[in-house]
Coordinates of C-alpha atoms in Angstrom, one line a residue:
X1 CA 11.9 32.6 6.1
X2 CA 7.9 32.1 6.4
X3 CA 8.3 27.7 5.4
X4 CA 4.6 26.1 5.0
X5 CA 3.7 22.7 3.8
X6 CA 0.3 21.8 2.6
X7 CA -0.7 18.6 1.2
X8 CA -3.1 16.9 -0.4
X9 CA -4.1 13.9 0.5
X10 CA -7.7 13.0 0.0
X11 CA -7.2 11.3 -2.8
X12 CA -5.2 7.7 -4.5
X13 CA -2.6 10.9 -5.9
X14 CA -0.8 12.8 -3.2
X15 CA 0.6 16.4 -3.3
X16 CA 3.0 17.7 -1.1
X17 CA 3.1 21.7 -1.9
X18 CA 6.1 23.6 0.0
X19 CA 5.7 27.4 0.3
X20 CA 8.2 30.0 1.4
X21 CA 7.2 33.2 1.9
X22 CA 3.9 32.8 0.7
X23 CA 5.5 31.5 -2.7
X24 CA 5.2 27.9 -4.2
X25 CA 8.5 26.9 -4.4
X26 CA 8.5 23.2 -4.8
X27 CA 5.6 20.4 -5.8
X28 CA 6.0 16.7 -4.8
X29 CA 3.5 14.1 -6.6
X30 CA 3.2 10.6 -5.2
X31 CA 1.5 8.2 -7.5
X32 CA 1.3 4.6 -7.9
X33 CA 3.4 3.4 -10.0
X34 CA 5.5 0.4 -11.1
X35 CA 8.4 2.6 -12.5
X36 CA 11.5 2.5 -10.1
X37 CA 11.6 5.2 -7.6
X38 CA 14.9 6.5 -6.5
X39 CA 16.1 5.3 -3.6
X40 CA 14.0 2.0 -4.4
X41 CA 16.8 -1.1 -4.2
X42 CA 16.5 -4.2 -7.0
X43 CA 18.5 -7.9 -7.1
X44 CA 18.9 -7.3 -10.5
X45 CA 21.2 -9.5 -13.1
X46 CA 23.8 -8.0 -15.6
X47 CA 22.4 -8.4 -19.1
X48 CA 24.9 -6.5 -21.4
X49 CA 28.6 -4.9 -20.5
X50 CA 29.5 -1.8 -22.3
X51 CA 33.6 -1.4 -22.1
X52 CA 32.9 1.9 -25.1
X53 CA 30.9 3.3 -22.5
X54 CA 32.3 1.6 -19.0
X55 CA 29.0 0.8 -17.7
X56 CA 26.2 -1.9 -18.0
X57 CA 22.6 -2.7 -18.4
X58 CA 20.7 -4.5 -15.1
X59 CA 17.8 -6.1 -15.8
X60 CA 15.9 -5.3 -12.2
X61 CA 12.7 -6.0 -13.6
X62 CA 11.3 -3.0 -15.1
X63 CA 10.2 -2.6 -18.6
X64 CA 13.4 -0.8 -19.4
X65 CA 17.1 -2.6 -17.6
X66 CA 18.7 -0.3 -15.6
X67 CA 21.7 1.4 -16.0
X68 CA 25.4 1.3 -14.0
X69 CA 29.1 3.0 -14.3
X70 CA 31.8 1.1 -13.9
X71 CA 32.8 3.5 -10.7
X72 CA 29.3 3.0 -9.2
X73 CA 30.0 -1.4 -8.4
X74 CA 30.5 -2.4 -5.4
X75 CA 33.3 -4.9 -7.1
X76 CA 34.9 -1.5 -8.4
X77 CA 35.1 0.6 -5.1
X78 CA 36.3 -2.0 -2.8
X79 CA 39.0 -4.0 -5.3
X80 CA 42.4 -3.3 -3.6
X81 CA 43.7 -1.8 -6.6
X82 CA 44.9 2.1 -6.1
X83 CA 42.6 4.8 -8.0
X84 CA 44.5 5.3 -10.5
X85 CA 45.4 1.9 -11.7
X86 CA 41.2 1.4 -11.3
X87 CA 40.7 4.1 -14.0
X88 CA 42.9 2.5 -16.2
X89 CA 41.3 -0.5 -15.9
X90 CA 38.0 -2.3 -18.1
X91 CA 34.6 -2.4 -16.5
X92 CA 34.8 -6.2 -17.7
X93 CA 37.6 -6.9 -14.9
X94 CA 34.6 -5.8 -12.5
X95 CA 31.5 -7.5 -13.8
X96 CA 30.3 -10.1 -16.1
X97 CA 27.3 -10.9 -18.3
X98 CA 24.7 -12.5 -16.3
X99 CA 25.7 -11.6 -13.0
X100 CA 23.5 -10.7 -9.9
X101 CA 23.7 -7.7 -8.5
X102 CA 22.2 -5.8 -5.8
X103 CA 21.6 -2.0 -6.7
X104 CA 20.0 1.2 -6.0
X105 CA 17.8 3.5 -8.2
X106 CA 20.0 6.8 -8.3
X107 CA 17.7 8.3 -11.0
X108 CA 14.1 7.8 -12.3
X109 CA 13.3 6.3 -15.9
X110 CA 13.2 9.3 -18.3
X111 CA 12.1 8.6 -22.1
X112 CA 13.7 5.9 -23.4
X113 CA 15.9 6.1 -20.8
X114 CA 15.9 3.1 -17.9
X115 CA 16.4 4.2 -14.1
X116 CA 20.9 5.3 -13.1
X117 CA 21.5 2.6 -10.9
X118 CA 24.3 2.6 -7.9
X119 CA 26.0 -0.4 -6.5
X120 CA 26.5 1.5 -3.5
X121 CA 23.9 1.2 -1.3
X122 CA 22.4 3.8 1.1
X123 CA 19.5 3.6 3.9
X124 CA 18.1 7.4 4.9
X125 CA 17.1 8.2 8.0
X126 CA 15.5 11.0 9.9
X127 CA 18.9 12.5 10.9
X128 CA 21.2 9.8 9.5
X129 CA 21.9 8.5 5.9
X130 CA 23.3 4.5 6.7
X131 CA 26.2 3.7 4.1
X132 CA 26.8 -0.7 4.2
X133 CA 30.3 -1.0 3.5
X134 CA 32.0 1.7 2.2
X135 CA 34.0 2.9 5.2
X136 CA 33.3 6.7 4.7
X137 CA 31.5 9.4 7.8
X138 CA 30.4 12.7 6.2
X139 CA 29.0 15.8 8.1
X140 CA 26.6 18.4 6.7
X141 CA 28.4 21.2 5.9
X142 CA 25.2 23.1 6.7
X143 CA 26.0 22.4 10.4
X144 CA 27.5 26.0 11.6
X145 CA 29.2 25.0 14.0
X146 CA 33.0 23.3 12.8
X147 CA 33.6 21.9 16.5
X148 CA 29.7 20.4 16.3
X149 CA 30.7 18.7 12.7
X150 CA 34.1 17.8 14.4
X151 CA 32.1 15.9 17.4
X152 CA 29.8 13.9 14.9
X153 CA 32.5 12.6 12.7
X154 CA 34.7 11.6 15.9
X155 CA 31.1 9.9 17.2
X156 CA 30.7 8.4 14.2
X157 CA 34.0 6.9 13.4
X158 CA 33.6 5.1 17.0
X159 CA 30.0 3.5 15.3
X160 CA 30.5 2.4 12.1
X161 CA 33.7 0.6 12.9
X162 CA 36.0 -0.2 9.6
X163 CA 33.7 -1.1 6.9
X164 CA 30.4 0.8 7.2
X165 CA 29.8 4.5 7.0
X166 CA 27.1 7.1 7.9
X167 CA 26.5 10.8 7.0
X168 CA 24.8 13.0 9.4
X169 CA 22.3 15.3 7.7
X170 CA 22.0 19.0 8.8
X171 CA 19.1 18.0 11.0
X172 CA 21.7 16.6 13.2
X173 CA 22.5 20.0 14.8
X174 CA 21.5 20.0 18.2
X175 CA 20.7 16.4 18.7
X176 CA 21.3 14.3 21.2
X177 CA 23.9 10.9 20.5
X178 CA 21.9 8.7 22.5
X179 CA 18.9 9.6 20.0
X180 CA 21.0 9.2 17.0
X181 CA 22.7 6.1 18.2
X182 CA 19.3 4.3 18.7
X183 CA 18.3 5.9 14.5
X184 CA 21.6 4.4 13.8
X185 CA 21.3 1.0 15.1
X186 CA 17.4 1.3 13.6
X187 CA 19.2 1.8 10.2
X188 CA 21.9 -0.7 10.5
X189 CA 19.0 -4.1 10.8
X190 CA 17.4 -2.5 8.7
X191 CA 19.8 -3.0 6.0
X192 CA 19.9 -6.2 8.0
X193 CA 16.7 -7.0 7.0
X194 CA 17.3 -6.3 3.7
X195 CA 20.6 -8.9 3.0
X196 CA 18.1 -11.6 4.6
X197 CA 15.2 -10.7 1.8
X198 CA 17.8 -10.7 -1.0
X199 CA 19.3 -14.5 -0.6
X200 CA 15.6 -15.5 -0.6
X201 CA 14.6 -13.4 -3.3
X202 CA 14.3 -14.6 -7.0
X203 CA 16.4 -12.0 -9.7
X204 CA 15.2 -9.8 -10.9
X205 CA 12.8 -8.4 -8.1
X206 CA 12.2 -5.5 -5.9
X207 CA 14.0 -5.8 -2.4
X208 CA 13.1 -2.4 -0.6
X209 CA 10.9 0.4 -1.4
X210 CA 10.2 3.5 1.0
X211 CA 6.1 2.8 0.7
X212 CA 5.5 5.7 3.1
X213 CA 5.2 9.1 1.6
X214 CA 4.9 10.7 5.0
X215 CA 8.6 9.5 5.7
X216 CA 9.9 11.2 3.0
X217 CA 8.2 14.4 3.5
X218 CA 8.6 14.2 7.2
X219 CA 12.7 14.0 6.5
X220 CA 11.9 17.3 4.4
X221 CA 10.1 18.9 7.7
X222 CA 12.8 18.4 9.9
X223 CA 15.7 20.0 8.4
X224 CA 13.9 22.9 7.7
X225 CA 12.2 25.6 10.1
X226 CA 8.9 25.0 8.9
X227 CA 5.9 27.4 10.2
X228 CA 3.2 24.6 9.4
X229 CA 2.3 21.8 8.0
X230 CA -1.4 22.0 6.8
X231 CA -3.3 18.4 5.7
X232 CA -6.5 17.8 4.4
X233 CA -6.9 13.9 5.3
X234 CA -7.4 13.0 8.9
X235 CA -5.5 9.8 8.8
X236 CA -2.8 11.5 7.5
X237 CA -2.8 14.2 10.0
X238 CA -2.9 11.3 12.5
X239 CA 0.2 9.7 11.2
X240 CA 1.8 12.8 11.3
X241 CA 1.4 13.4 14.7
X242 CA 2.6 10.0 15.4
X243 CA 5.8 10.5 13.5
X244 CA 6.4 13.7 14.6
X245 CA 6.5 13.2 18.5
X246 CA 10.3 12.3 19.4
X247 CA 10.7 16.2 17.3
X248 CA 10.3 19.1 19.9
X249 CA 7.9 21.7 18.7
X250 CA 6.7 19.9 15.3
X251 CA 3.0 18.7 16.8
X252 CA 1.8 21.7 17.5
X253 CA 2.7 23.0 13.9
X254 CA 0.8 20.1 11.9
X255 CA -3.0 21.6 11.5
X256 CA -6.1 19.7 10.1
X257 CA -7.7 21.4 7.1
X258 CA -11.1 21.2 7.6
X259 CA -12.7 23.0 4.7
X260 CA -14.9 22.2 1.4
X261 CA -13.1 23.7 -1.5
X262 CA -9.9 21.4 -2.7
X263 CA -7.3 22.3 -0.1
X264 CA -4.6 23.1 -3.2
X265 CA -7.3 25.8 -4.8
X266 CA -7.8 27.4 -1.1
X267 CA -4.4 28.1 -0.7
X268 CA -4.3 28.9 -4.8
X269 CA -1.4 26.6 -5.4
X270 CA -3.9 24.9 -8.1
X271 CA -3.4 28.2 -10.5
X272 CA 0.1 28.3 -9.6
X273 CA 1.0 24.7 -11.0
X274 CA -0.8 25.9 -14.1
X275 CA 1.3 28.6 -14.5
X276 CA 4.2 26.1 -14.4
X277 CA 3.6 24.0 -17.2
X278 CA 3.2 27.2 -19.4
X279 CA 6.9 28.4 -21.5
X280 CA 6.3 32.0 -20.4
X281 CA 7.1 33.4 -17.0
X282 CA 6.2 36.9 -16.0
X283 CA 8.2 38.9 -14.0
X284 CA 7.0 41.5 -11.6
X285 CA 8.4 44.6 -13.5
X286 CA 7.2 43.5 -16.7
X287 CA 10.1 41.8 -18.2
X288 CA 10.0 37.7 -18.5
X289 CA 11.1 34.9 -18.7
X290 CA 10.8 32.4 -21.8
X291 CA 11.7 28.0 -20.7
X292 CA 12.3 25.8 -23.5
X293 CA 12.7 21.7 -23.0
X294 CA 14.7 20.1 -25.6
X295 CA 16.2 16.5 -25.1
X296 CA 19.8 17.5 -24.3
X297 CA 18.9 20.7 -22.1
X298 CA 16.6 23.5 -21.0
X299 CA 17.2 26.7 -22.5
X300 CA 16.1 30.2 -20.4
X301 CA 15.3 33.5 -22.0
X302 CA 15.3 36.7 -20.2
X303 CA 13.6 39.7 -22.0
X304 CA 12.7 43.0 -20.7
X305 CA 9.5 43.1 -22.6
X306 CA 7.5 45.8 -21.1
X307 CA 10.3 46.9 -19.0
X308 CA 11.7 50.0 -20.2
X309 CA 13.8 50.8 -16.8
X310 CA 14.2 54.5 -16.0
X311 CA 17.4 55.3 -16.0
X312 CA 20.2 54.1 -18.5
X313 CA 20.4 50.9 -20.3
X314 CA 23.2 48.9 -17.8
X315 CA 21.2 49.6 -15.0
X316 CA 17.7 48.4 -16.5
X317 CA 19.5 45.1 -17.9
X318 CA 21.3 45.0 -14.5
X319 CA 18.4 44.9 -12.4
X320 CA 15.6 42.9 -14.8
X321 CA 18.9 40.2 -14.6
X322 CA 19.0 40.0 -11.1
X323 CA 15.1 39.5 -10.9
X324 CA 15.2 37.1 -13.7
X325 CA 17.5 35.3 -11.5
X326 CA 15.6 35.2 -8.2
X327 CA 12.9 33.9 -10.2
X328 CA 14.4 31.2 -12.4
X329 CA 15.9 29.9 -8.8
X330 CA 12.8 29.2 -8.2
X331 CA 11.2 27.5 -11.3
X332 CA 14.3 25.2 -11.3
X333 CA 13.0 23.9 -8.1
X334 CA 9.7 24.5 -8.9
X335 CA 9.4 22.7 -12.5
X336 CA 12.3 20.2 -11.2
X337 CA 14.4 21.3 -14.4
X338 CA 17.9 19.5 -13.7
X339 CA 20.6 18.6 -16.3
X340 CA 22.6 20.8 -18.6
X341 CA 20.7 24.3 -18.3
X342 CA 21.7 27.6 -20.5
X343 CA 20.3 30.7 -19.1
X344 CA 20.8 33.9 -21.8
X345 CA 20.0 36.9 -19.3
X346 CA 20.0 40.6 -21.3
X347 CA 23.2 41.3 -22.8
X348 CA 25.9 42.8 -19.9
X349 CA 28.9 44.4 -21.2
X350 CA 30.8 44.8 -17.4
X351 CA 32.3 41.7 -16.1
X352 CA 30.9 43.4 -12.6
X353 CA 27.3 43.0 -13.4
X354 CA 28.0 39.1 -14.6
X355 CA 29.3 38.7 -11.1
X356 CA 26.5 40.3 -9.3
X357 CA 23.9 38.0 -11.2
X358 CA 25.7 34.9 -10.4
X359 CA 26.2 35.6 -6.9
X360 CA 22.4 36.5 -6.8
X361 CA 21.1 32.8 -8.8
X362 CA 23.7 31.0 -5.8
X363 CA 21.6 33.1 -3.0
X364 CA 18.5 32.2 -4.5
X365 CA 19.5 28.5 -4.8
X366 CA 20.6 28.4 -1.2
X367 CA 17.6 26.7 -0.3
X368 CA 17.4 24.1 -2.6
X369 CA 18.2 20.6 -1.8
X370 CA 19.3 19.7 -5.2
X371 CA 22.7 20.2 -6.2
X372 CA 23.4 23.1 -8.7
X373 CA 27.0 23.8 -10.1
X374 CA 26.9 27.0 -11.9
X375 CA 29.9 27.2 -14.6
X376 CA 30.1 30.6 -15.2
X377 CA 29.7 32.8 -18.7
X378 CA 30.2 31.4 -22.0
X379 CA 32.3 34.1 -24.8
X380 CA 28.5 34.8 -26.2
X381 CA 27.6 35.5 -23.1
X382 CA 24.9 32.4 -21.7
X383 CA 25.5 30.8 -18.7
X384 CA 25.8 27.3 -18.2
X385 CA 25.2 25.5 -14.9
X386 CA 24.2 22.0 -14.7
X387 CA 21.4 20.5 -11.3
X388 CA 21.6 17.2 -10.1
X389 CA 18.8 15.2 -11.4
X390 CA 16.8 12.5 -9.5
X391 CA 13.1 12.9 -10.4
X392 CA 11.5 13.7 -13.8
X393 CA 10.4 17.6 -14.4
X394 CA 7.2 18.3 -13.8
X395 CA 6.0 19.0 -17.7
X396 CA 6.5 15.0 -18.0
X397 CA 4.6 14.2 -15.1
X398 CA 1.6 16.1 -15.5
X399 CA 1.6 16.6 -19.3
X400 CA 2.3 14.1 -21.9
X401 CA 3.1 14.5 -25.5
X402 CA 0.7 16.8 -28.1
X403 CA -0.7 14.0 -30.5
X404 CA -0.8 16.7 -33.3
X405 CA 2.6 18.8 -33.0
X406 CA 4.3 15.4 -31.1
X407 CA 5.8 17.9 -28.7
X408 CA 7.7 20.2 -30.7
X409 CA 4.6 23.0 -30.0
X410 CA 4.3 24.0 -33.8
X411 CA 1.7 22.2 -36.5
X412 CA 1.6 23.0 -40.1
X413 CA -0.1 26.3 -41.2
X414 CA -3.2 26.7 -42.7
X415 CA -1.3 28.3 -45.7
X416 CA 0.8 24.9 -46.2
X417 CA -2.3 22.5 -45.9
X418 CA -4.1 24.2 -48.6
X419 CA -1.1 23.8 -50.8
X420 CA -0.6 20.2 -49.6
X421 CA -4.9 20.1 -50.5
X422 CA -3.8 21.5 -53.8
X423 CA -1.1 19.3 -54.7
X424 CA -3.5 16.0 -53.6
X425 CA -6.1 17.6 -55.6
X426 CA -3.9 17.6 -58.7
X427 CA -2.4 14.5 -58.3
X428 CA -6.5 13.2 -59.2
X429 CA -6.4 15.6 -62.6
X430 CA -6.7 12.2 -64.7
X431 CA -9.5 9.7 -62.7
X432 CA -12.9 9.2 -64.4
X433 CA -14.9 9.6 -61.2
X434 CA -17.5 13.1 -61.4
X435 CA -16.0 14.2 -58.1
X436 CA -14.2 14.3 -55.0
X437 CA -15.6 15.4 -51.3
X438 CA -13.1 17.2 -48.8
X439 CA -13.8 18.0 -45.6
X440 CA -11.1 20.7 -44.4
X441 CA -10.7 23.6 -41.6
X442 CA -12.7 26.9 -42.5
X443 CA -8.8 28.4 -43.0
X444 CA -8.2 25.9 -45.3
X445 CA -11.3 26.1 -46.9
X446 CA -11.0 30.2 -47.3
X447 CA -7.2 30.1 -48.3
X448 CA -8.5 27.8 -51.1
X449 CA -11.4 29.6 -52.3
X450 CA -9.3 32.8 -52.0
X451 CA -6.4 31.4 -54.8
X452 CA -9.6 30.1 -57.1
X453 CA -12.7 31.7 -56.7
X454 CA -15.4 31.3 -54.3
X455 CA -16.5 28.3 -56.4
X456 CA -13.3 26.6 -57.5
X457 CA -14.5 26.9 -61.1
X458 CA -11.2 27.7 -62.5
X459 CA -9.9 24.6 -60.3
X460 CA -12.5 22.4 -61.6
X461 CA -12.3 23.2 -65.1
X462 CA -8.3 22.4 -65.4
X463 CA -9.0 19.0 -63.4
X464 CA -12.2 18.0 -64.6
X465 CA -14.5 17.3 -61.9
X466 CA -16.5 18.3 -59.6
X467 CA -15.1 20.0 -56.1
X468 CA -17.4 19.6 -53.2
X469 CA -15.8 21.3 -50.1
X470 CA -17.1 21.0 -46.4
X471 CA -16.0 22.7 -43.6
X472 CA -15.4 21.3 -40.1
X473 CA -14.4 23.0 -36.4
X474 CA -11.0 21.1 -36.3
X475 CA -8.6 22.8 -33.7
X476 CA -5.8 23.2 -36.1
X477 CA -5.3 23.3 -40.2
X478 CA -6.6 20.1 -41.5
X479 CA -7.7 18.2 -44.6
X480 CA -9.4 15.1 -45.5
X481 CA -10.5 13.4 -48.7
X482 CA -14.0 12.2 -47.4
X483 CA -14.8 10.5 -50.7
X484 CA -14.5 10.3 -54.2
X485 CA -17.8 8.8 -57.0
X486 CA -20.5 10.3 -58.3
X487 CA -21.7 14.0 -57.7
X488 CA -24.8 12.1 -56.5
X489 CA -22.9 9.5 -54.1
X490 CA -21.3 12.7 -52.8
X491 CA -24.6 14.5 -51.7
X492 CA -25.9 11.7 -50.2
X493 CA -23.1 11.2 -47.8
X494 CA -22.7 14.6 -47.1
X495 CA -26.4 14.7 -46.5
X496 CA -25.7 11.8 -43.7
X497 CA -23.1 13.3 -41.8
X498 CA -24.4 16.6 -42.3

């Protein structure tokens, strides 16, 4: 697979775009920002327990406290109580009111929801993830090779001794110990470093934050067979080289982008993130896609729209499925869509065809490092799979709420303000001033006119007073009593504003 990176980094915002086979895939945005970032770890204190709910509120500092599980303390993982005699038991045996802890931003603030916090600390690394205290060695199970995963947990067992742990990341394949040894140690005062900070920190505060963007993306570069890496920003193509020269062959893939036009618009990634705020996805054989945010999940249409197929009917809903599919892998990743997600693909009758569209959304998904647990077909026929979520979707980063509709993407028809105008011009049947001055849409206006007469006389007559109407370019149905007096007062205002 054809991997390219190209970021933008001229500017205070940074974009990381990450294209495979010529396709954008997936869109990073670093900003700055005093929200918590995951991965970001607080000395935060306990401010409310919740034994309903087994968790607790953290203050750590933010404008909204965190948030912990009972199973995600420290206190709860490493009592000496079996399992199951832990699930039986209260968060309140584990942690009190007004207690300090030290935690780790699992998940970002969403709405008026504060940051998932974890207990359970965890350092990453370029081929290493550092685990303090929790006794536990993982392997990638993207590592091939069973005897290679085999050697790394033996290796590691030998380094983190009883009470630490360690998980080698699929970028592990192929290295050398010695190298990972000297990442581990790195990791391991590190976390050192961090325990030292903490007993002289005041609570709440921030302890650790992973300031360098370049890290982050660089840890994306390496366990992936990237083609190039193209920057626009020589300081950052410096750095880049500097990070990337204990990795063989990565130098000689990072390139300078030298040009004038915005580095994002050369490459047309620019037109592409457009595209992904929009509801409606088109497919290449006419049929689409239709993406819906609501506040519990994200709901995907398929429709064949144009597509008319050319054979029978299973085989046209067969194949616009398994498109659909391919494509929707892709604006999970690319949208960052996570939570509860219900796709309804085209009606399929055969259990066979089901299959063959869920095996084709897990091949599609093969490549993205989120977690997605697909559940299977529901007796109407949706599917419901649920991706691990981290970051907010992109629709909340780079768009914010419509001040008219307030995000539900309808408003009010012109037909129901000019009954609304109606029923406000009524409610003024009995006042003793000559007339009234709106100032409305021209659909408003015309709907209006169009019940009464071009002149309102009938209107007029039954209320007794004078109608003076105005019309204005407002981008959606709209009405506004401008003022009220004398027929006179009225022309000279509109004469002002006019």
């Amino acid at each position: 697979m054809d991997i390219k990176i190209i970021i933008d980094a001229r500017m205070i915002e940074k974009r990381i775009a990450i294209l495979e086979n010529g396709k954008l895939v997936d869109l990073k945005i670093e900003r700055p920002s005093s929200q918590p970032m995951p991965g970001s770890i607080y000395k935060g204190r306990v401010t409310k327990v919740l034994p309903g709910m087994q968790a607790a509120f953290v203050d750590i500092g933010t404008e909204k406290n965190g948030f912990i599980h009972r199973d995600d303390l420290v206190s709860f993982q490493r009592s000496s109580y079996d399992h199951g005699k832990k699930q039986q038991m209260n968060i309140s045996s584990f942690v009190k009111e007004g207690e300090e802890l030290l935690v780790q931003v699992v998940k970002e603030e969403f709405g008026t929801k504060g940051a998932k916090l974890t207990g359970m600390l965890s350092i990453p690394g370029r081929h290493l993830v550092y685990l303090p205290k929790s006794a536990h060695v993982g392997v990638s199970k993207k590592i091939k090779s069973s005897d290679e995963r085999e050697k790394w947990r033996e290796i590691g067992q030998k380094w983190v001794g009883d009470e630490d742990g360690m998980i080698f990341r699929t970028s592990s394949e192929g290295q050398n110990d010695k190298a990972l040894k000297i990442e581990y140690d790195h990791l391991a005062r590190q976390y050192e470093a961090i325990i030292q900070q903490v007993e002289a920190a005041k609570c709440p505060s921030l302890i650790h934050q992973e300031n360098n963007w370049y890290e982050r993306i660089g840890r994306y570069i390496v366990t992936k067979s990237v083609e190039e890496i193209i920057i626009d920003d020589r300081d950052g193509y410096e750095t880049l080289l500097k990070w990337a020269e204990n990795a063989s062959g990565l130098k000689e893939k990072i390139k300078l982008y030298t040009g004038k036009e915005n580095i994002f618009a050369h490459y047309a990634i620019e037109s592409e993130i457009e595209k992904a705020l929009w509801p409606h996805v088109w497919l290449k054989n006419g049929a689409s896609l239709r993406i819906d945010h609501t506040e519990a999940l994200t709901v995907i249409d398929v429709n064949t729209d144009k597509y008319i197929g050319r054979t029978n009917r299973q085989e046209t809903v067969l194949n616009t499925n398994l498109l659909a599919a391919e494509e929707i892998a892709r604006q999970l990743r690319l949208r960052d869509i996570s939570g509860m997600i219900v796709i309804d693909f085209i009606t399929m009758k055969e259990k066979e065809d089901q299959s063959k569209v869920i095996a084709a959304l897990k091949r599609w998904l093969t490549n993205d490092p989120m977690t997605t647990v697909i559940y299977g077909f529901t007796a109407m026929g949706v599917l419901e799979l649920t991706r691990k979520k981290e970051r907010r979707p992109l629709y909340d980063v780079l768009s914010s709420k419509c001040p008219v509709c307030s995000g539900t993407g309808h408003v009010l028809s012109a037909e129901t303000i000019a009954y609304q105008l109606e029923r406000a011009l009524w409610e003024r049947r009995f006042m003793d001033e000559e007339g009234i001055w709106i100032e409305c849409s021209g659909q408003v206006a015309g709907l209006l006119k169009e019940k009464y007469g071009e002149e309102l006389n009938e209107l007029e007559n039954i209320l007794n007073y004078k109608i003076t109407m105005t019309e204005t370019e407002y981008p959606y149905a709209k009405f506004e009593i401008r003022h009220v007096g004398t027929i006179d007062e009225i022309q000279k205002r509109i004469n002002r504003y006019h």
